[in-house]
mmCIF file of N, CA and C in Angstrom:
data_model
loop_
_atom_site.group_PDB
_atom_site.id
_atom_site.type_symbol
_atom_site.label_atom_id
_atom_site.label_comp_id
_atom_site.label_asym_id
_atom_site.label_seq_id
_atom_site.Cartn_x
_atom_site.Cartn_y
_atom_site.Cartn_z
ATOM 1 N N MET J 1 74.122 186.235 152.247
ATOM 2 C CA MET J 1 74.391 185.926 150.865
ATOM 3 C C MET J 1 74.394 187.202 150.008
ATOM 4 N N ILE J 2 73.406 188.059 150.192
ATOM 5 C CA ILE J 2 73.328 189.292 149.409
ATOM 6 C C ILE J 2 74.510 190.195 149.746
ATOM 7 N N ARG J 3 74.899 190.238 151.014
ATOM 8 C CA ARG J 3 76.058 191.047 151.396
ATOM 9 C C ARG J 3 77.322 190.531 150.715
ATOM 10 N N THR J 4 77.464 189.234 150.616
ATOM 11 C CA THR J 4 78.639 188.646 149.967
ATOM 12 C C THR J 4 78.673 189.015 148.491
ATOM 13 N N ILE J 5 77.539 188.929 147.833
ATOM 14 C CA ILE J 5 77.461 189.291 146.412
ATOM 15 C C ILE J 5 77.759 190.776 146.241
ATOM 16 N N PHE J 6 77.183 191.620 147.112
ATOM 17 C CA PHE J 6 77.432 193.055 147.033
ATOM 18 C C PHE J 6 78.917 193.364 147.258
ATOM 19 N N ALA J 7 79.527 192.726 148.239
ATOM 20 C CA ALA J 7 80.955 192.948 148.520
ATOM 21 C C ALA J 7 81.804 192.514 147.338
ATOM 22 N N ALA J 8 81.483 191.374 146.726
ATOM 23 C CA ALA J 8 82.237 190.897 145.567
ATOM 24 C C ALA J 8 82.073 191.856 144.394
ATOM 25 N N ALA J 9 80.860 192.355 144.190
ATOM 26 C CA ALA J 9 80.619 193.305 143.095
ATOM 27 C C ALA J 9 81.389 194.601 143.340
ATOM 28 N N THR J 10 81.447 195.057 144.584
ATOM 29 C CA THR J 10 82.188 196.282 144.912
ATOM 30 C C THR J 10 83.669 196.099 144.642
ATOM 31 N N VAL J 11 84.218 194.952 145.047
ATOM 32 C CA VAL J 11 85.638 194.671 144.810
ATOM 33 C C VAL J 11 85.917 194.637 143.316
ATOM 34 N N LEU J 12 85.068 193.988 142.529
ATOM 35 C CA LEU J 12 85.262 193.930 141.078
ATOM 36 C C LEU J 12 85.169 195.314 140.454
ATOM 37 N N ALA J 13 84.243 196.123 140.923
ATOM 38 C CA ALA J 13 84.104 197.481 140.378
ATOM 39 C C ALA J 13 85.343 198.310 140.687
ATOM 40 N N LEU J 14 85.851 198.215 141.896
ATOM 41 C CA LEU J 14 87.065 198.959 142.250
ATOM 42 C C LEU J 14 88.262 198.471 141.447
ATOM 43 N N ALA J 15 88.372 197.176 141.269
ATOM 44 C CA ALA J 15 89.498 196.623 140.510
ATOM 45 C C ALA J 15 89.432 197.058 139.056
ATOM 46 N N SER J 16 88.240 197.093 138.494
ATOM 47 C CA SER J 16 88.128 197.469 137.083
ATOM 48 C C SER J 16 88.385 198.957 136.871
ATOM 49 N N THR J 17 88.131 199.790 137.889
ATOM 50 C CA THR J 17 88.421 201.213 137.726
ATOM 51 C C THR J 17 89.875 201.522 138.030
ATOM 52 N N ALA J 18 90.562 200.719 138.827
ATOM 53 C CA ALA J 18 91.960 200.990 139.167
ATOM 54 C C ALA J 18 92.876 200.705 137.987
ATOM 55 N N ALA J 19 92.589 199.673 137.235
ATOM 56 C CA ALA J 19 93.484 199.305 136.133
ATOM 57 C C ALA J 19 93.572 200.388 135.059
ATOM 58 N N PRO J 20 92.459 200.964 134.563
ATOM 59 C CA PRO J 20 92.592 202.013 133.562
ATOM 60 C C PRO J 20 93.346 203.237 134.074
ATOM 61 N N ASP J 21 93.139 203.628 135.357
ATOM 62 C CA ASP J 21 93.872 204.764 135.899
ATOM 63 C C ASP J 21 95.365 204.481 135.903
ATOM 64 N N ASP J 22 95.743 203.277 136.304
ATOM 65 C CA ASP J 22 97.149 202.900 136.328
ATOM 66 C C ASP J 22 97.725 202.906 134.915
ATOM 67 N N ALA J 23 96.981 202.373 133.958
ATOM 68 C CA ALA J 23 97.451 202.362 132.571
ATOM 69 C C ALA J 23 97.558 203.785 132.031
ATOM 70 N N LEU J 24 96.603 204.652 132.400
ATOM 71 C CA LEU J 24 96.646 206.039 131.958
ATOM 72 C C LEU J 24 97.889 206.725 132.510
ATOM 73 N N ALA J 25 98.209 206.488 133.782
ATOM 74 C CA ALA J 25 99.398 207.087 134.383
ATOM 75 C C ALA J 25 100.648 206.630 133.649
ATOM 76 N N GLN J 26 100.665 205.391 133.205
ATOM 77 C CA GLN J 26 101.822 204.870 132.503
ATOM 78 C C GLN J 26 101.989 205.538 131.143
ATOM 79 N N ARG J 27 100.929 205.886 130.476
ATOM 80 C CA ARG J 27 101.016 206.525 129.157
ATOM 81 C C ARG J 27 101.247 208.028 129.247
ATOM 82 N N SER J 28 101.024 208.590 130.405
ATOM 83 C CA SER J 28 100.967 210.038 130.518
ATOM 84 C C SER J 28 102.304 210.753 130.328
ATOM 85 N N ILE J 29 103.429 210.057 130.258
ATOM 86 C CA ILE J 29 104.702 210.763 130.052
ATOM 87 C C ILE J 29 105.081 210.855 128.581
ATOM 88 N N ASP J 30 104.390 210.158 127.696
ATOM 89 C CA ASP J 30 104.712 210.228 126.266
ATOM 90 C C ASP J 30 104.462 211.648 125.759
ATOM 91 N N GLY J 31 105.414 212.168 125.000
ATOM 92 C CA GLY J 31 105.265 213.509 124.454
ATOM 93 C C GLY J 31 106.612 214.121 124.146
ATOM 94 N N THR J 32 106.591 215.399 123.837
ATOM 95 C CA THR J 32 107.812 216.130 123.515
ATOM 96 C C THR J 32 108.009 217.232 124.534
ATOM 97 N N TYR J 33 109.244 217.343 125.026
ATOM 98 C CA TYR J 33 109.589 218.267 126.094
ATOM 99 C C TYR J 33 110.842 219.052 125.711
ATOM 100 N N ARG J 34 111.065 220.157 126.399
ATOM 101 C CA ARG J 34 112.312 220.921 126.279
ATOM 102 C C ARG J 34 113.116 220.685 127.546
ATOM 103 N N ASP J 35 114.436 220.615 127.409
ATOM 104 C CA ASP J 35 115.245 220.504 128.621
ATOM 105 C C ASP J 35 115.094 221.786 129.439
ATOM 106 N N GLN J 36 115.567 221.767 130.682
ATOM 107 C CA GLN J 36 115.330 222.892 131.585
ATOM 108 C C GLN J 36 115.928 224.203 131.093
ATOM 109 N N GLY J 37 116.936 224.158 130.231
ATOM 110 C CA GLY J 37 117.512 225.388 129.698
ATOM 111 C C GLY J 37 116.916 225.813 128.370
ATOM 112 N N GLY J 38 116.054 224.972 127.794
ATOM 113 C CA GLY J 38 115.446 225.287 126.507
ATOM 114 C C GLY J 38 116.397 225.106 125.333
ATOM 115 N N TYR J 39 117.372 224.220 125.479
ATOM 116 C CA TYR J 39 118.367 224.014 124.428
ATOM 117 C C TYR J 39 117.986 222.904 123.448
ATOM 118 N N VAL J 40 117.355 221.839 123.950
ATOM 119 C CA VAL J 40 116.995 220.715 123.079
ATOM 120 C C VAL J 40 115.574 220.255 123.353
ATOM 121 N N GLU J 41 115.011 219.552 122.365
ATOM 122 C CA GLU J 41 113.729 218.867 122.540
ATOM 123 C C GLU J 41 114.008 217.395 122.758
ATOM 124 N N ILE J 42 113.250 216.813 123.669
ATOM 125 C CA ILE J 42 113.350 215.387 123.968
ATOM 126 C C ILE J 42 111.976 214.781 123.740
ATOM 127 N N THR J 43 111.919 213.721 122.956
ATOM 128 C CA THR J 43 110.665 213.027 122.716
ATOM 129 C C THR J 43 110.660 211.726 123.503
ATOM 130 N N VAL J 44 109.624 211.546 124.326
ATOM 131 C CA VAL J 44 109.454 210.335 125.118
ATOM 132 C C VAL J 44 108.397 209.478 124.431
ATOM 133 N N ALA J 45 108.742 208.225 124.196
ATOM 134 C CA ALA J 45 107.841 207.316 123.480
ATOM 135 C C ALA J 45 108.161 205.870 123.874
ATOM 136 N N PRO J 46 107.266 204.946 123.527
ATOM 137 C CA PRO J 46 107.560 203.540 123.804
ATOM 138 C C PRO J 46 108.795 203.072 123.042
ATOM 139 N N CYS J 47 109.555 202.210 123.689
ATOM 140 C CA CYS J 47 110.653 201.507 123.014
ATOM 141 C C CYS J 47 110.687 200.101 123.599
ATOM 142 N N GLY J 48 110.133 199.171 122.852
ATOM 143 C CA GLY J 48 109.951 197.828 123.397
ATOM 144 C C GLY J 48 108.896 197.869 124.479
ATOM 145 N N ASN J 49 109.177 197.240 125.614
ATOM 146 C CA ASN J 49 108.227 197.202 126.733
ATOM 147 C C ASN J 49 108.455 198.335 127.725
ATOM 148 N N THR J 50 109.304 199.288 127.382
ATOM 149 C CA THR J 50 109.617 200.390 128.281
ATOM 150 C C THR J 50 109.368 201.712 127.570
ATOM 151 N N ARG J 51 109.735 202.807 128.209
ATOM 152 C CA ARG J 51 109.683 204.128 127.590
ATOM 153 C C ARG J 51 111.105 204.657 127.509
ATOM 154 N N CYS J 52 111.366 205.440 126.469
ATOM 155 C CA CYS J 52 112.676 206.058 126.278
ATOM 156 C C CYS J 52 112.481 207.513 125.871
ATOM 157 N N GLY J 53 113.489 208.321 126.132
ATOM 158 C CA GLY J 53 113.480 209.714 125.724
ATOM 159 C C GLY J 53 114.709 210.002 124.888
ATOM 160 N N THR J 54 114.501 210.562 123.695
ATOM 161 C CA THR J 54 115.578 210.810 122.745
ATOM 162 C C THR J 54 115.603 212.276 122.369
ATOM 163 N N ILE J 55 116.819 212.840 122.275
ATOM 164 C CA ILE J 55 116.944 214.216 121.792
ATOM 165 C C ILE J 55 116.571 214.226 120.319
ATOM 166 N N THR J 56 115.546 214.995 119.972
ATOM 167 C CA THR J 56 115.048 214.999 118.596
ATOM 168 C C THR J 56 115.319 216.306 117.860
ATOM 169 N N ARG J 57 115.730 217.346 118.600
ATOM 170 C CA ARG J 57 115.990 218.615 117.919
ATOM 171 C C ARG J 57 116.810 219.525 118.817
ATOM 172 N N ILE J 58 117.748 220.249 118.199
ATOM 173 C CA ILE J 58 118.461 221.312 118.906
ATOM 174 C C ILE J 58 117.667 222.588 118.695
ATOM 175 N N ILE J 59 117.233 223.221 119.775
ATOM 176 C CA ILE J 59 116.490 224.475 119.691
ATOM 177 C C ILE J 59 117.473 225.629 119.539
ATOM 178 N N ARG J 60 118.483 225.629 120.373
ATOM 179 C CA ARG J 60 119.558 226.619 120.299
ATOM 180 C C ARG J 60 120.787 226.004 120.956
ATOM 181 N N MET J 61 121.937 226.435 120.515
ATOM 182 C CA MET J 61 123.178 225.888 121.040
ATOM 183 C C MET J 61 123.492 226.507 122.397
ATOM 184 N N LYS J 62 123.947 225.674 123.298
ATOM 185 C CA LYS J 62 124.397 226.161 124.595
ATOM 186 C C LYS J 62 125.769 226.800 124.404
ATOM 187 N N PRO J 63 126.012 227.956 125.007
ATOM 188 C CA PRO J 63 127.314 228.611 124.837
ATOM 189 C C PRO J 63 128.467 227.667 125.184
ATOM 190 N N GLY J 64 129.429 227.597 124.288
ATOM 191 C CA GLY J 64 130.605 226.760 124.503
ATOM 192 C C GLY J 64 130.432 225.298 124.146
ATOM 193 N N GLU J 65 129.251 224.904 123.697
ATOM 194 C CA GLU J 65 129.003 223.500 123.352
ATOM 195 C C GLU J 65 128.953 223.332 121.839
ATOM 196 N N THR J 66 129.055 222.092 121.413
ATOM 197 C CA THR J 66 128.931 221.746 120.001
ATOM 198 C C THR J 66 127.677 220.905 119.829
ATOM 199 N N ASN J 67 127.434 220.467 118.624
ATOM 200 C CA ASN J 67 126.280 219.589 118.381
ATOM 201 C C ASN J 67 126.687 218.118 118.493
ATOM 202 N N ARG J 68 127.764 217.848 119.206
ATOM 203 C CA ARG J 68 128.281 216.489 119.419
ATOM 204 C C ARG J 68 128.191 216.109 120.898
ATOM 205 N N ASP J 69 128.238 214.838 121.168
ATOM 206 C CA ASP J 69 128.151 214.295 122.527
ATOM 207 C C ASP J 69 129.549 214.275 123.161
ATOM 208 N N ARG J 70 130.199 215.405 123.221
ATOM 209 C CA ARG J 70 131.620 215.483 123.545
ATOM 210 C C ARG J 70 131.987 215.172 124.983
ATOM 211 N N HIS J 71 131.030 215.131 125.907
ATOM 212 C CA HIS J 71 131.326 214.825 127.313
ATOM 213 C C HIS J 71 131.088 213.359 127.661
ATOM 214 N N ASN J 72 130.733 212.536 126.673
ATOM 215 C CA ASN J 72 130.406 211.139 126.932
ATOM 216 C C ASN J 72 131.568 210.440 127.629
ATOM 217 N N ASP J 73 131.245 209.586 128.608
ATOM 218 C CA ASP J 73 132.270 208.820 129.315
ATOM 219 C C ASP J 73 133.044 207.891 128.380
ATOM 220 N N ASN J 74 132.396 207.482 127.294
ATOM 221 C CA ASN J 74 133.023 206.591 126.320
ATOM 222 C C ASN J 74 133.655 207.441 125.213
ATOM 223 N N PRO J 75 134.986 207.482 125.115
ATOM 224 C CA PRO J 75 135.644 208.316 124.096
ATOM 225 C C PRO J 75 135.200 208.006 122.671
ATOM 226 N N ALA J 76 134.799 206.772 122.405
ATOM 227 C CA ALA J 76 134.366 206.395 121.059
ATOM 228 C C ALA J 76 133.049 207.051 120.668
ATOM 229 N N LEU J 77 132.287 207.542 121.641
ATOM 230 C CA LEU J 77 130.973 208.149 121.363
ATOM 231 C C LEU J 77 131.005 209.675 121.385
ATOM 232 N N ARG J 78 132.127 210.261 121.640
ATOM 233 C CA ARG J 78 132.200 211.717 121.802
ATOM 234 C C ARG J 78 131.997 212.504 120.520
ATOM 235 N N ASP J 79 132.085 211.855 119.374
ATOM 236 C CA ASP J 79 131.897 212.566 118.108
ATOM 237 C C ASP J 79 130.505 212.334 117.510
ATOM 238 N N ARG J 80 129.656 211.557 118.191
ATOM 239 C CA ARG J 80 128.322 211.313 117.636
ATOM 240 C C ARG J 80 127.464 212.565 117.780
ATOM 241 N N PRO J 81 126.539 212.781 116.836
ATOM 242 C CA PRO J 81 125.638 213.946 116.922
ATOM 243 C C PRO J 81 124.769 213.854 118.174
ATOM 244 N N ILE J 82 124.488 214.981 118.785
ATOM 245 C CA ILE J 82 123.657 215.016 119.981
ATOM 246 C C ILE J 82 122.198 214.686 119.643
ATOM 247 N N VAL J 83 121.758 215.064 118.427
ATOM 248 C CA VAL J 83 120.406 214.691 117.993
ATOM 249 C C VAL J 83 120.410 213.171 117.766
ATOM 250 N N GLY J 84 119.495 212.507 118.419
ATOM 251 C CA GLY J 84 119.416 211.050 118.349
ATOM 252 C C GLY J 84 119.947 210.364 119.595
ATOM 253 N N VAL J 85 120.580 211.113 120.482
ATOM 254 C CA VAL J 85 121.083 210.529 121.722
ATOM 255 C C VAL J 85 119.915 210.218 122.649
ATOM 256 N N ARG J 86 119.908 209.020 123.185
ATOM 257 C CA ARG J 86 118.868 208.602 124.123
ATOM 258 C C ARG J 86 119.257 209.088 125.520
ATOM 259 N N VAL J 87 118.446 209.973 126.092
ATOM 260 C CA VAL J 87 118.741 210.510 127.417
ATOM 261 C C VAL J 87 117.926 209.840 128.528
ATOM 262 N N LEU J 88 116.797 209.248 128.181
ATOM 263 C CA LEU J 88 116.028 208.438 129.129
ATOM 264 C C LEU J 88 115.943 207.032 128.558
ATOM 265 N N SER J 89 116.235 206.039 129.375
ATOM 266 C CA SER J 89 116.178 204.675 128.860
ATOM 267 C C SER J 89 115.639 203.716 129.913
ATOM 268 N N ALA J 90 115.077 202.637 129.405
ATOM 269 C CA ALA J 90 114.573 201.536 130.233
ATOM 270 C C ALA J 90 113.596 201.995 131.310
ATOM 271 N N LEU J 91 112.761 202.988 130.996
ATOM 272 C CA LEU J 91 111.778 203.454 131.969
ATOM 273 C C LEU J 91 110.619 202.470 132.037
ATOM 274 N N SER J 92 110.413 201.913 133.213
ATOM 275 C CA SER J 92 109.271 201.028 133.416
ATOM 276 C C SER J 92 108.509 201.499 134.641
ATOM 277 N N TRP J 93 107.220 201.210 134.645
ATOM 278 C CA TRP J 93 106.322 201.683 135.699
ATOM 279 C C TRP J 93 106.469 200.799 136.927
ATOM 280 N N ARG J 94 106.958 201.380 138.022
ATOM 281 C CA ARG J 94 107.100 200.658 139.287
ATOM 282 C C ARG J 94 106.856 201.625 140.438
ATOM 283 N N ASP J 95 106.100 201.188 141.408
ATOM 284 C CA ASP J 95 105.885 201.952 142.637
ATOM 285 C C ASP J 95 105.410 203.389 142.385
ATOM 286 N N GLY J 96 104.514 203.570 141.441
ATOM 287 C CA GLY J 96 103.908 204.873 141.207
ATOM 288 C C GLY J 96 104.728 205.870 140.424
ATOM 289 N N ALA J 97 105.788 205.396 139.748
ATOM 290 C CA ALA J 97 106.617 206.295 138.941
ATOM 291 C C ALA J 97 107.293 205.492 137.838
ATOM 292 N N TRP J 98 107.801 206.202 136.851
ATOM 293 C CA TRP J 98 108.610 205.591 135.806
ATOM 294 C C TRP J 98 110.041 205.548 136.316
ATOM 295 N N ARG J 99 110.654 204.385 136.312
ATOM 296 C CA ARG J 99 112.009 204.221 136.844
ATOM 297 C C ARG J 99 112.896 203.600 135.785
ATOM 298 N N GLY J 100 114.101 204.150 135.657
ATOM 299 C CA GLY J 100 115.047 203.650 134.676
ATOM 300 C C GLY J 100 116.361 204.394 134.808
ATOM 301 N N GLN J 101 116.879 204.885 133.677
ATOM 302 C CA GLN J 101 118.151 205.601 133.676
ATOM 303 C C GLN J 101 118.024 206.910 132.907
ATOM 304 N N VAL J 102 118.838 207.886 133.310
ATOM 305 C CA VAL J 102 118.919 209.159 132.610
ATOM 306 C C VAL J 102 120.389 209.418 132.287
ATOM 307 N N TYR J 103 120.638 209.797 131.041
ATOM 308 C CA TYR J 103 121.977 210.172 130.592
ATOM 309 C C TYR J 103 122.040 211.693 130.526
ATOM 310 N N ASN J 104 123.074 212.280 131.117
ATOM 311 C CA ASN J 104 123.238 213.731 131.107
ATOM 312 C C ASN J 104 124.359 214.102 130.140
ATOM 313 N N PRO J 105 124.040 214.623 128.956
ATOM 314 C CA PRO J 105 125.080 214.980 127.987
ATOM 315 C C PRO J 105 126.012 216.089 128.470
ATOM 316 N N GLU J 106 125.593 216.839 129.495
ATOM 317 C CA GLU J 106 126.437 217.926 129.994
ATOM 318 C C GLU J 106 127.646 217.419 130.773
ATOM 319 N N ASP J 107 127.533 216.232 131.378
ATOM 320 C CA ASP J 107 128.681 215.685 132.108
ATOM 321 C C ASP J 107 129.039 214.267 131.669
ATOM 322 N N GLY J 108 128.261 213.698 130.752
ATOM 323 C CA GLY J 108 128.565 212.365 130.234
ATOM 324 C C GLY J 108 128.204 211.234 131.163
ATOM 325 N N GLY J 109 127.535 211.521 132.267
ATOM 326 C CA GLY J 109 127.192 210.482 133.235
ATOM 327 C C GLY J 109 125.804 209.916 133.028
ATOM 328 N N THR J 110 125.630 208.672 133.452
ATOM 329 C CA THR J 110 124.330 208.011 133.436
ATOM 330 C C THR J 110 123.939 207.739 134.881
ATOM 331 N N TYR J 111 122.686 208.069 135.204
ATOM 332 C CA TYR J 111 122.219 208.016 136.581
ATOM 333 C C TYR J 111 120.908 207.257 136.685
ATOM 334 N N ARG J 112 120.599 206.792 137.900
ATOM 335 C CA ARG J 112 119.302 206.178 138.171
ATOM 336 C C ARG J 112 118.255 207.278 138.037
ATOM 337 N N ALA J 113 117.130 206.980 137.400
ATOM 338 C CA ALA J 113 116.116 208.000 137.128
ATOM 339 C C ALA J 113 114.759 207.619 137.702
ATOM 340 N N VAL J 114 114.059 208.651 138.170
ATOM 341 C CA VAL J 114 112.651 208.547 138.543
ATOM 342 C C VAL J 114 111.957 209.671 137.787
ATOM 343 N N VAL J 115 110.973 209.311 136.972
ATOM 344 C CA VAL J 115 110.300 210.280 136.096
ATOM 345 C C VAL J 115 108.811 210.262 136.396
ATOM 346 N N ARG J 116 108.257 211.479 136.532
ATOM 347 C CA ARG J 116 106.823 211.618 136.814
ATOM 348 C C ARG J 116 106.246 212.760 135.980
ATOM 349 N N PRO J 117 104.972 212.670 135.635
ATOM 350 C CA PRO J 117 104.325 213.819 134.992
ATOM 351 C C PRO J 117 104.338 215.003 135.953
ATOM 352 N N GLY J 118 104.589 216.189 135.429
ATOM 353 C CA GLY J 118 104.614 217.394 136.247
ATOM 354 C C GLY J 118 103.409 218.276 135.966
ATOM 355 N N ARG J 119 103.454 219.482 136.453
ATOM 356 C CA ARG J 119 102.365 220.442 136.244
ATOM 357 C C ARG J 119 102.362 220.957 134.814
ATOM 358 N N ASN J 120 101.187 221.287 134.340
ATOM 359 C CA ASN J 120 101.002 221.907 133.020
ATOM 360 C C ASN J 120 101.635 221.094 131.893
ATOM 361 N N GLY J 121 101.573 219.784 131.999
ATOM 362 C CA GLY J 121 102.092 218.918 130.939
ATOM 363 C C GLY J 121 103.599 218.742 130.957
ATOM 364 N N ALA J 122 104.272 219.219 131.999
ATOM 365 C CA ALA J 122 105.729 219.086 132.095
ATOM 366 C C ALA J 122 106.107 217.683 132.565
ATOM 367 N N LEU J 123 107.396 217.423 132.569
ATOM 368 C CA LEU J 123 107.940 216.149 133.023
ATOM 369 C C LEU J 123 108.967 216.439 134.107
ATOM 370 N N ASP J 124 108.808 215.815 135.276
ATOM 371 C CA ASP J 124 109.782 215.946 136.353
ATOM 372 C C ASP J 124 110.739 214.769 136.268
ATOM 373 N N VAL J 125 112.019 215.075 136.086
ATOM 374 C CA VAL J 125 113.046 214.048 135.894
ATOM 375 C C VAL J 125 114.040 214.151 137.042
ATOM 376 N N GLN J 126 114.125 213.079 137.808
ATOM 377 C CA GLN J 126 115.064 213.033 138.917
ATOM 378 C C GLN J 126 116.188 212.062 138.581
ATOM 379 N N GLY J 127 117.420 212.538 138.689
ATOM 380 C CA GLY J 127 118.587 211.691 138.493
ATOM 381 C C GLY J 127 119.293 211.506 139.817
ATOM 382 N N CYS J 128 119.695 210.268 140.114
ATOM 383 C CA CYS J 128 120.306 209.967 141.404
ATOM 384 C C CYS J 128 121.609 209.213 141.225
ATOM 385 N N LEU J 129 122.590 209.611 142.018
ATOM 386 C CA LEU J 129 123.857 208.904 142.129
ATOM 387 C C LEU J 129 123.973 208.545 143.596
ATOM 388 N N SER J 130 123.858 207.265 143.896
ATOM 389 C CA SER J 130 123.822 206.789 145.268
ATOM 390 C C SER J 130 122.601 207.415 145.950
ATOM 391 N N ILE J 131 122.799 208.183 147.020
ATOM 392 C CA ILE J 131 121.658 208.776 147.720
ATOM 393 C C ILE J 131 121.475 210.255 147.378
ATOM 394 N N VAL J 132 122.333 210.790 146.546
ATOM 395 C CA VAL J 132 122.241 212.198 146.147
ATOM 396 C C VAL J 132 121.412 212.294 144.862
ATOM 397 N N CYS J 133 120.343 213.073 144.914
ATOM 398 C CA CYS J 133 119.435 213.197 143.768
ATOM 399 C C CYS J 133 119.260 214.657 143.383
ATOM 400 N N ARG J 134 118.959 214.865 142.109
ATOM 401 C CA ARG J 134 118.654 216.200 141.586
ATOM 402 C C ARG J 134 117.446 216.072 140.670
ATOM 403 N N THR J 135 116.471 216.946 140.844
ATOM 404 C CA THR J 135 115.275 216.922 140.007
ATOM 405 C C THR J 135 115.238 218.164 139.137
ATOM 406 N N VAL J 136 114.946 217.954 137.858
ATOM 407 C CA VAL J 136 114.742 219.052 136.929
ATOM 408 C C VAL J 136 113.359 218.890 136.312
ATOM 409 N N THR J 137 112.808 219.991 135.834
ATOM 410 C CA THR J 137 111.506 219.955 135.172
ATOM 411 C C THR J 137 111.695 220.303 133.714
ATOM 412 N N TRP J 138 111.183 219.417 132.857
ATOM 413 C CA TRP J 138 111.207 219.658 131.421
ATOM 414 C C TRP J 138 109.813 220.093 131.004
ATOM 415 N N PRO J 139 109.631 221.350 130.598
ATOM 416 C CA PRO J 139 108.304 221.793 130.156
ATOM 417 C C PRO J 139 107.914 221.135 128.831
ATOM 418 N N ALA J 140 106.630 221.025 128.615
ATOM 419 C CA ALA J 140 106.148 220.502 127.335
ATOM 420 C C ALA J 140 106.581 221.425 126.217
ATOM 421 N N ALA J 141 106.950 220.839 125.087
ATOM 422 C CA ALA J 141 107.404 221.642 123.937
ATOM 423 C C ALA J 141 106.212 222.179 123.171
#
C-alpha cells in the first residue's frame, strides 16, 4: 500500500514538473530577432492560439531591393510595404518544436517551417520544400 502511494506521488510530481517546462519551451521563442543578413527585425509574438513573426523594422536595405514585397508570388501583394509582412505564421507547439509556415520575401515562397530556440537567445528557423530543408539562425535583436 505504501509503495502504491509513493509511486502515485512520484508520478504526480513528475507530471507537475513536466507541464511548466513544456509551457516554458512554448513561450521561449517570443522576442525580436534580426534576419541572418541583419537587414530586418522580426518580432515573434502570440497571434490567436499560435505564434507569428512579423517584420517590424528595416535595419538597412539589401542591395538591389526596395522596401516593398516585390517577389511575392501574388502580383497583387508586390507593392505592399515589407514592414508588417508576416514571415512566420501558424506556429504551434508539436513534437518538441514550433511548426507552421515561413514566408521568404527574397523569393516570394512560403514553406513548411520548424522553429526552435537557438544559442544565445537566437532563433533557428528551418524552411522545407518537400524533403529539402534549409536552416537559418536569426540572432536576438
